[in-house]
Amino acid sequence: DLEDKTQDYLSHKELLEIVQRKIEEAKGDNVSIESLISMEEQLKSALSVIRARKTELLMELVKNLQDKEKLLKEKNKVLASEVGKLKKILETGDERAVMSPENSSGHSPPETLPLLK
């Protein structure tokens, strides 16, 4: 798992500090080839983990956008259907049907309680 891999590595800040120290040491020729190779391998591993995480995040983003697109397409179909129904009603000239509450919400109007009987 990606999280297990990331726990084995130093933080990016720590790696950068180590690299900076090693570079400064190299100026005085106090650094060994083995330590430079080790540092290179750590940087390659860290870069690999970073790229894997970036890919994971981008895949999650793509999936979320695809889900959102699906919902918007469904909503668009519903709206297109309602527009079609309204066009038919307007073509027939039945303006009362357009103004009735049944066409605006798709449900019949709520019944009121007979309070004054």
PDB file of C-alpha atoms in Angstrom:
ATOM      1  CA  ASP A   1       0.000   0.000   0.000  1.00  0.00           C
ATOM      2  CA  LEU A   2       1.116   3.548  -0.698  1.00  0.00           C
ATOM      3  CA  GLU A   3       0.793   4.656   2.919  1.00  0.00           C
ATOM      4  CA  ASP A   4       3.068   1.834   4.084  1.00  0.00           C
ATOM      5  CA  LYS A   5       5.721   2.920   1.592  1.00  0.00           C
ATOM      6  CA  THR A   6       5.564   6.563   2.638  1.00  0.00           C
ATOM      7  CA  GLN A   7       6.164   5.729   6.303  1.00  0.00           C
ATOM      8  CA  ASP A   8       9.578   4.244   5.453  1.00  0.00           C
ATOM      9  CA  TYR A   9      10.858   7.453   3.870  1.00  0.00           C
ATOM     10  CA  LEU A  10      12.061  10.689   5.361  1.00  0.00           C
ATOM     11  CA  SER A  11       9.959  13.775   4.852  1.00  0.00           C
ATOM     12  CA  HIS A  12      10.712  15.902   1.830  1.00  0.00           C
ATOM     13  CA  LYS A  13      12.063  18.680   4.026  1.00  0.00           C
ATOM     14  CA  GLU A  14      14.399  16.246   5.799  1.00  0.00           C
ATOM     15  CA  LEU A  15      15.648  14.897   2.481  1.00  0.00           C
ATOM     16  CA  LEU A  16      16.304  18.392   1.184  1.00  0.00           C
ATOM     17  CA  GLU A  17      18.214  19.289   4.353  1.00  0.00           C
ATOM     18  CA  ILE A  18      20.336  16.140   4.012  1.00  0.00           C
ATOM     19  CA  VAL A  19      21.031  16.923   0.363  1.00  0.00           C
ATOM     20  CA  GLN A  20      22.020  20.486   1.248  1.00  0.00           C
ATOM     21  CA  ARG A  21      24.418  19.232   3.951  1.00  0.00           C
ATOM     22  CA  LYS A  22      25.929  16.638   1.625  1.00  0.00           C
ATOM     23  CA  ILE A  23      26.446  19.248  -1.087  1.00  0.00           C
ATOM     24  CA  GLU A  24      28.163  21.542   1.389  1.00  0.00           C
ATOM     25  CA  GLU A  25      30.318  18.628   2.569  1.00  0.00           C
ATOM     26  CA  ALA A  26      31.156  17.788  -1.035  1.00  0.00           C
ATOM     27  CA  LYS A  27      32.639  21.239  -1.423  1.00  0.00           C
ATOM     28  CA  GLY A  28      35.237  20.206   1.136  1.00  0.00           C
ATOM     29  CA  ASP A  29      35.629  16.731  -0.439  1.00  0.00           C
ATOM     30  CA  ASN A  30      34.388  15.073   2.772  1.00  0.00           C
ATOM     31  CA  VAL A  31      31.583  13.106   1.123  1.00  0.00           C
ATOM     32  CA  SER A  32      31.952   9.543  -0.105  1.00  0.00           C
ATOM     33  CA  ILE A  33      30.672   8.092  -3.347  1.00  0.00           C
ATOM     34  CA  GLU A  34      28.604   5.591  -1.357  1.00  0.00           C
ATOM     35  CA  SER A  35      26.791   8.351   0.532  1.00  0.00           C
ATOM     36  CA  LEU A  36      26.040  10.185  -2.721  1.00  0.00           C
ATOM     37  CA  ILE A  37      24.691   6.979  -4.270  1.00  0.00           C
ATOM     38  CA  SER A  38      22.597   6.322  -1.177  1.00  0.00           C
ATOM     39  CA  MET A  39      21.237   9.865  -1.279  1.00  0.00           C
ATOM     40  CA  GLU A  40      20.423   9.469  -4.975  1.00  0.00           C
ATOM     41  CA  GLU A  41      18.497   6.267  -4.271  1.00  0.00           C
ATOM     42  CA  GLN A  42      16.543   7.940  -1.454  1.00  0.00           C
ATOM     43  CA  LEU A  43      15.646  10.810  -3.769  1.00  0.00           C
ATOM     44  CA  LYS A  44      14.549   8.405  -6.516  1.00  0.00           C
ATOM     45  CA  SER A  45      12.387   6.508  -4.042  1.00  0.00           C
ATOM     46  CA  ALA A  46      10.848   9.704  -2.682  1.00  0.00           C
ATOM     47  CA  LEU A  47      10.125  10.891  -6.215  1.00  0.00           C
ATOM     48  CA  SER A  48       8.486   7.563  -7.020  1.00  0.00           C
ATOM     49  CA  VAL A  49       6.219   7.854  -3.971  1.00  0.00           C
ATOM     50  CA  ILE A  50       5.337  11.445  -4.875  1.00  0.00           C
ATOM     51  CA  ARG A  51       4.432  10.452  -8.419  1.00  0.00           C
ATOM     52  CA  ALA A  52       2.309   7.537  -7.197  1.00  0.00           C
ATOM     53  CA  ARG A  53       0.415   9.809  -4.802  1.00  0.00           C
ATOM     54  CA  LYS A  54      -0.097  12.411  -7.512  1.00  0.00           C
ATOM     55  CA  THR A  55      -1.478   9.739  -9.842  1.00  0.00           C
ATOM     56  CA  GLU A  56      -3.783   8.465  -7.090  1.00  0.00           C
ATOM     57  CA  LEU A  57      -5.127  11.966  -6.428  1.00  0.00           C
ATOM     58  CA  LEU A  58      -5.641  12.656 -10.125  1.00  0.00           C
ATOM     59  CA  MET A  59      -7.522   9.371 -10.558  1.00  0.00           C
ATOM     60  CA  GLU A  60      -9.813  10.279  -7.642  1.00  0.00           C
ATOM     61  CA  LEU A  61     -10.412  13.685  -9.213  1.00  0.00           C
ATOM     62  CA  VAL A  62     -11.254  12.119 -12.588  1.00  0.00           C
ATOM     63  CA  LYS A  63     -13.703   9.699 -10.936  1.00  0.00           C
ATOM     64  CA  ASN A  64     -15.399  12.528  -9.034  1.00  0.00           C
ATOM     65  CA  LEU A  65     -15.716  14.557 -12.212  1.00  0.00           C
ATOM     66  CA  GLN A  66     -17.152  11.565 -14.090  1.00  0.00           C
ATOM     67  CA  ASP A  67     -19.739  11.066 -11.324  1.00  0.00           C
ATOM     68  CA  LYS A  68     -20.629  14.751 -11.466  1.00  0.00           C
ATOM     69  CA  GLU A  69     -20.911  14.581 -15.263  1.00  0.00           C
ATOM     70  CA  LYS A  70     -23.287  11.613 -14.983  1.00  0.00           C
ATOM     71  CA  LEU A  71     -25.524  13.497 -12.530  1.00  0.00           C
ATOM     72  CA  LEU A  72     -25.550  16.584 -14.741  1.00  0.00           C
ATOM     73  CA  LYS A  73     -26.467  14.508 -17.810  1.00  0.00           C
ATOM     74  CA  GLU A  74     -29.371  12.944 -15.917  1.00  0.00           C
ATOM     75  CA  LYS A  75     -30.542  16.362 -14.764  1.00  0.00           C
ATOM     76  CA  ASN A  76     -30.209  17.660 -18.311  1.00  0.00           C
ATOM     77  CA  LYS A  77     -32.427  14.829 -19.597  1.00  0.00           C
ATOM     78  CA  VAL A  78     -35.096  15.675 -17.028  1.00  0.00           C
ATOM     79  CA  LEU A  79     -34.959  19.360 -17.918  1.00  0.00           C
ATOM     80  CA  ALA A  80     -35.062  18.612 -21.657  1.00  0.00           C
ATOM     81  CA  SER A  81     -38.125  16.443 -21.090  1.00  0.00           C
ATOM     82  CA  GLU A  82     -39.848  19.219 -19.168  1.00  0.00           C
ATOM     83  CA  VAL A  83     -39.017  21.734 -21.911  1.00  0.00           C
ATOM     84  CA  GLY A  84     -40.462  19.339 -24.480  1.00  0.00           C
ATOM     85  CA  LYS A  85     -43.683  18.977 -22.496  1.00  0.00           C
ATOM     86  CA  LEU A  86     -43.976  22.747 -22.138  1.00  0.00           C
ATOM     87  CA  LYS A  87     -43.421  23.236 -25.883  1.00  0.00           C
ATOM     88  CA  LYS A  88     -46.209  20.751 -26.650  1.00  0.00           C
ATOM     89  CA  ILE A  89     -48.529  22.535 -24.250  1.00  0.00           C
ATOM     90  CA  LEU A  90     -47.741  25.899 -25.794  1.00  0.00           C
ATOM     91  CA  GLU A  91     -48.234  24.537 -29.317  1.00  0.00           C
ATOM     92  CA  THR A  92     -51.706  23.294 -28.431  1.00  0.00           C
ATOM     93  CA  GLY A  93     -52.554  26.704 -26.978  1.00  0.00           C
ATOM     94  CA  ASP A  94     -53.668  25.363 -23.607  1.00  0.00           C
ATOM     95  CA  GLU A  95     -52.268  28.132 -21.413  1.00  0.00           C
ATOM     96  CA  ARG A  96     -54.220  26.932 -18.370  1.00  0.00           C
ATOM     97  CA  ALA A  97     -52.139  23.740 -18.348  1.00  0.00           C
ATOM     98  CA  VAL A  98     -48.925  25.769 -18.233  1.00  0.00           C
ATOM     99  CA  MET A  99     -50.102  27.789 -15.256  1.00  0.00           C
ATOM    100  CA  SER A 100     -51.506  24.880 -13.265  1.00  0.00           C
ATOM    101  CA  PRO A 101     -49.536  23.663 -10.237  1.00  0.00           C
ATOM    102  CA  GLU A 102     -49.575  20.088 -11.579  1.00  0.00           C
ATOM    103  CA  ASN A 103     -47.241  21.008 -14.449  1.00  0.00           C
ATOM    104  CA  SER A 104     -44.886  23.110 -12.382  1.00  0.00           C
ATOM    105  CA  SER A 105     -44.028  20.429  -9.827  1.00  0.00           C
ATOM    106  CA  GLY A 106     -45.354  17.234 -11.345  1.00  0.00           C
ATOM    107  CA  HIS A 107     -47.689  16.699  -8.363  1.00  0.00           C
ATOM    108  CA  SER A 108     -51.277  17.656  -7.750  1.00  0.00           C
ATOM    109  CA  PRO A 109     -51.837  20.610  -5.401  1.00  0.00           C
ATOM    110  CA  PRO A 110     -52.108  19.736  -1.713  1.00  0.00           C
ATOM    111  CA  GLU A 111     -55.585  19.503  -0.349  1.00  0.00           C
ATOM    112  CA  THR A 112     -56.543  22.054   2.276  1.00  0.00           C
ATOM    113  CA  LEU A 113     -58.281  21.190   5.497  1.00  0.00           C
ATOM    114  CA  PRO A 114     -61.944  22.192   5.702  1.00  0.00           C
ATOM    115  CA  LEU A 115     -61.559  24.589   8.646  1.00  0.00           C
ATOM    116  CA  LEU A 116     -64.623  26.738   8.062  1.00  0.00           C
ATOM    117  CA  LYS A 117     -67.260  24.018   7.587  1.00  0.00           C
TER     118      LYS A 117
END
